Coordinates of C-alpha atoms and ligand atoms in Angstrom, one line a residue:
X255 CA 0.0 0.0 0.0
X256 CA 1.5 3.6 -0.7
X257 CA 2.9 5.0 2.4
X258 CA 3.2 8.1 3.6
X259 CA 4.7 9.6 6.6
X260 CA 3.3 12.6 8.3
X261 CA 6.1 14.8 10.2
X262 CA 3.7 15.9 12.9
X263 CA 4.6 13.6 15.6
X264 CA 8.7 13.9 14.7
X265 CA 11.2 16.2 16.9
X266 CA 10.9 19.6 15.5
X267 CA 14.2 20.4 16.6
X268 CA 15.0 17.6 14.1
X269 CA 13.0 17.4 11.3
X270 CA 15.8 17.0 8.3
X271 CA 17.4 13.7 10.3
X272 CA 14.0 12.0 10.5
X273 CA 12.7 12.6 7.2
X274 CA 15.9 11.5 5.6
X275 CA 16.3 8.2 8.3
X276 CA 13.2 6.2 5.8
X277 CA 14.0 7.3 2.6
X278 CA 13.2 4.9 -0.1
X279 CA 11.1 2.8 2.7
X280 CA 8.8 5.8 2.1
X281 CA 6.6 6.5 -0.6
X282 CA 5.9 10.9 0.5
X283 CA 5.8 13.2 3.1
X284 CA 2.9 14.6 4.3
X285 CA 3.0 18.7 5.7
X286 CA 0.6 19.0 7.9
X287 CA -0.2 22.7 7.5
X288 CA -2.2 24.2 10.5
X289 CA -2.7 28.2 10.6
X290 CA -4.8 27.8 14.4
X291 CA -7.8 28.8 12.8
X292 CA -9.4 26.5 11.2
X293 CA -7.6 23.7 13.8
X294 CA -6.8 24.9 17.6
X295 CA -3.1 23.7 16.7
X296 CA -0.2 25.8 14.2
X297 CA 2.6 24.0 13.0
X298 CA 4.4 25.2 9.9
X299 CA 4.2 26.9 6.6
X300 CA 6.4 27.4 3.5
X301 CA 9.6 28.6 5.2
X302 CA 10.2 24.8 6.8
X303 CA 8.8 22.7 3.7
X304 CA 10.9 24.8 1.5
X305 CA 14.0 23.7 3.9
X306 CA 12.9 20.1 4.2
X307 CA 12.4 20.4 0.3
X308 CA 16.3 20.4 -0.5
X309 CA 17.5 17.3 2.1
X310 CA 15.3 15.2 0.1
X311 CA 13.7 14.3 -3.4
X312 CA 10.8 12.1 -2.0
X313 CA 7.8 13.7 -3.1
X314 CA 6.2 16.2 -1.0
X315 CA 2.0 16.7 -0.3
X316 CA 0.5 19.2 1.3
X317 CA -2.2 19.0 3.7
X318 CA -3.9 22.2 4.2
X319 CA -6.3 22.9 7.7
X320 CA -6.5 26.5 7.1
X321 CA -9.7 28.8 6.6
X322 CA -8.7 30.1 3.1
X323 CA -6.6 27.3 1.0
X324 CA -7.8 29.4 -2.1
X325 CA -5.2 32.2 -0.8
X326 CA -2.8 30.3 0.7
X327 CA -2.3 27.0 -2.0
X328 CA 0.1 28.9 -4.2
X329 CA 2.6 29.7 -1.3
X330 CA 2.9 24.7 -1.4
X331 CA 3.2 25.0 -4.7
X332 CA 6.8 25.2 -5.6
X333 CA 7.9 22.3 -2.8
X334 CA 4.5 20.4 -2.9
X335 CA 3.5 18.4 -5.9
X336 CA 0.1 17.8 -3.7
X337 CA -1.9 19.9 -2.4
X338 CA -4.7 18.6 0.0
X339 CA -7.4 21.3 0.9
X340 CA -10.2 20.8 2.8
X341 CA -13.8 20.9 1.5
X342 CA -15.1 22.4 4.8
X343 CA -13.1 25.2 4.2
X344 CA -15.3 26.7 1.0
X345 CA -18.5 26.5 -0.4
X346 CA -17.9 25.6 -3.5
X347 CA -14.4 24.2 -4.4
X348 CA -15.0 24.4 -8.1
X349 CA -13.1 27.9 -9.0
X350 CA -10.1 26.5 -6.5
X351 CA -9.7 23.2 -8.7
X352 CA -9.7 25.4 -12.0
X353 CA -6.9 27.4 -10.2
X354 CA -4.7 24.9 -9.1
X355 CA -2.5 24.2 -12.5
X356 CA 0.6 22.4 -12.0
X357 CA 0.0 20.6 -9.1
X358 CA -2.0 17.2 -8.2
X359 CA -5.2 18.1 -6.0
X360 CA -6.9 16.4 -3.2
X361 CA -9.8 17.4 -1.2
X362 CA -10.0 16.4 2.1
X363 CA -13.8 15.1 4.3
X364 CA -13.4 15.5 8.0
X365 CA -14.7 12.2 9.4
X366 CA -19.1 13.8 9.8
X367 CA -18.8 14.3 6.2
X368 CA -20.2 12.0 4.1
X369 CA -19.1 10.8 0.9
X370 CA -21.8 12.6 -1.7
X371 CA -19.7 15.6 -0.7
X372 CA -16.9 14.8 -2.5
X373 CA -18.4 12.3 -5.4
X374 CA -19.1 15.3 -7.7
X375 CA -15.6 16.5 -7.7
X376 CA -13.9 12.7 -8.0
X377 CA -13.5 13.3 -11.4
X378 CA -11.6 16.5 -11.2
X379 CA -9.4 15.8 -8.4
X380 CA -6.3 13.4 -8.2
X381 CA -6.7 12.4 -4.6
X382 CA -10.0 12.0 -2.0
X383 CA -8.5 12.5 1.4
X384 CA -10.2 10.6 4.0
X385 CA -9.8 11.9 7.5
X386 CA -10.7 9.1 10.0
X387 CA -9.8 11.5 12.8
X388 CA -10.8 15.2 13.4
X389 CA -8.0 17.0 12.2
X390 CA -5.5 18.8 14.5
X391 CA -3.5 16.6 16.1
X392 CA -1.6 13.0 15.7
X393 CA -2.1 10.8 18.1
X394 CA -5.7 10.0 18.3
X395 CA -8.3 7.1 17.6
X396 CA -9.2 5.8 14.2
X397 CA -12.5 6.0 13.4
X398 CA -14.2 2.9 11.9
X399 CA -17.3 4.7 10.7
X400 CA -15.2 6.2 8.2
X401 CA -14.9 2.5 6.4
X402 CA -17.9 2.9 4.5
X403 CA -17.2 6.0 3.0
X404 CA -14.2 4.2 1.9
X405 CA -16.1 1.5 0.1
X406 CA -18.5 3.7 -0.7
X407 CA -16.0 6.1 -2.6
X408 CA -14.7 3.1 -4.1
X409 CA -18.0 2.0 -5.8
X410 CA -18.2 5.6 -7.6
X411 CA -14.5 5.4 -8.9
X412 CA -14.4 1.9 -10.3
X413 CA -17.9 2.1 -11.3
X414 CA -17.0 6.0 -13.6
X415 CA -13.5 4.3 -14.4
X416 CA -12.3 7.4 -12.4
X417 CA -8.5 8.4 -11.5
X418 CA -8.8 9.4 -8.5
X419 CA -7.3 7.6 -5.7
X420 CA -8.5 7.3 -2.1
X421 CA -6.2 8.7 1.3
X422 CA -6.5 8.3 4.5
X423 CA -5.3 9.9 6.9
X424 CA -5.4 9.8 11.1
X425 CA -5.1 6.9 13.6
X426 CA -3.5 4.6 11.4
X427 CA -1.8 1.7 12.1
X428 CA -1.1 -1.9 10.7
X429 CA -4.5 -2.8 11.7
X430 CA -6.4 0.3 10.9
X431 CA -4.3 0.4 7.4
X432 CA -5.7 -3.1 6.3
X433 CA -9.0 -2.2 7.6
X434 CA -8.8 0.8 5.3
X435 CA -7.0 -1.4 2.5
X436 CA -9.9 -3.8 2.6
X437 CA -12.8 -1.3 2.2
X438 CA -10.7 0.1 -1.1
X439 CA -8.3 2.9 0.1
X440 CA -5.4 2.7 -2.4
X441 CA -3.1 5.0 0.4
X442 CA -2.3 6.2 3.7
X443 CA -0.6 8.5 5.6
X444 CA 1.0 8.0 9.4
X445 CA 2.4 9.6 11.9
X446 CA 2.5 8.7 16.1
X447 CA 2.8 4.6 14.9
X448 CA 6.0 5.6 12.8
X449 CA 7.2 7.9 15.7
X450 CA 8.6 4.6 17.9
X451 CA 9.7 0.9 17.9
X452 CA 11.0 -0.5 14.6
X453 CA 10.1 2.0 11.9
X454 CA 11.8 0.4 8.8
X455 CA 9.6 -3.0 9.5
X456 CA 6.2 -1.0 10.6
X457 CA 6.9 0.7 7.1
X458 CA 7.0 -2.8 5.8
X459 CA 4.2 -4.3 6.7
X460 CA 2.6 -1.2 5.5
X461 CA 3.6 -1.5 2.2
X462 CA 2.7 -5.4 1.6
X463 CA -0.6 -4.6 2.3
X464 CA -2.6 -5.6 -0.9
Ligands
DX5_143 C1 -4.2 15.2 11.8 C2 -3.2 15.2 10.7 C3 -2.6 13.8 10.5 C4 -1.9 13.4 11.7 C5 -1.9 11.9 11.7 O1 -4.8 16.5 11.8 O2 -3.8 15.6 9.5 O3 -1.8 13.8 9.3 O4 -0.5 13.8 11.7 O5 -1.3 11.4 12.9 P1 -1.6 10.0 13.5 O6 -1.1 9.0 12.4 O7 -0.8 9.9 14.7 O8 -3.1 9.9 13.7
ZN144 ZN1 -2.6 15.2 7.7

């Protein structure tokens, strides 16, 4: 399964050294953006990505919890080659997808929303990211309502012959990533389960999920 490691849970104070300890074991990073607004948590912003961007060439995505992605999605765009926005943060995401050339796009569902939020846009979009926690901070509980959505979104994409592929993202670990494999997520992103204990063979067992 494509694996991707979120740098939320990492030492700050030592970001570079963890992101390049995985390399290839690693499929992307995932930039957890949070401006305190529209999360109670603030991490980081272009300054530190763009850093991070030169001590590696594993791609990059963006996750953006912020009020206004349609102002701040151009600042990710020269690190990023995904940008994740969420679709809580707009009414209509439609003149944001037109905008974003030159990048893949994903649009995120916080775990109430259901999945006929995002179907109409599966076809524009290169990613639906599934949250199966409320966004803000690592560590916390996967939830397995979110499973249906899964297999629900699945349905829609096989059944249009769609592109898009299915993330998730929050509370996942070996068990939670075959759960989501299983229901028809092609992807995943963690962070607290690759913060400890043997990280190359947790990152293993993630990938041979089929
Ligand atoms: C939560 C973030 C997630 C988080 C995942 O708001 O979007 O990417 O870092 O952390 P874990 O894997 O610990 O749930
Ligand atoms: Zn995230």
């Amino acid at each position: 399964m494509e694996t991707g490691l979120s740098i939320l849970s990492s030492d700050f104070s030592r970001m570079g050294a963890e992101i390049k300890k995985y390399g290839r074991s690693l499929d992307f990073i995932h930039m957890d953006v949070m401006d305190g607004s529209f999360v109670p948590n603030l991490t980081f912003g272009p300054p530190v990505i763009d850093s991070l961007r030169k001590i590696t060439k594993l791609p990059f995505e963006a996750h953006l919890m912020v009020v206004n992605p349609e102002k701040q999605w151009k600042w990710y765009r020269k690190s990023c080659g995904r940008i994740i926005f969420h679709i809580e943060a707009l009414r209509s995401p439609m003149a944001l997808i037109k905008e974003m050339k030159g990048v893949k796009k994903g649009i995120a569902l916080n775990p109430p929303a259901p999945a006929e939020k995002i179907e109409k846009w599966l076809p524009h979009i290169e990613t639906a990211f599934i949250m199966s926690v409320a966004p803000g901070f690592s560590g916390q509980k996967f939830d397995p309502a979110i499973l249906k959505k899964i297999a629900k979104l699945r349905k829609t994409i096989d059944a249009k012959k769609l592109k898009c592929r299915i993330c998730v993202d929050g509370g996942i670990n070996l068990e939670t990533a075959a759960l989501c494999r299983r229901a028809g997520a092609d992807a995943i992103v963690a962070s607290s389960y690759l913060s400890s204990g043997n990280i190359l063979q947790k990152l293993a067992g993630l990938k041979a999920l089929r």
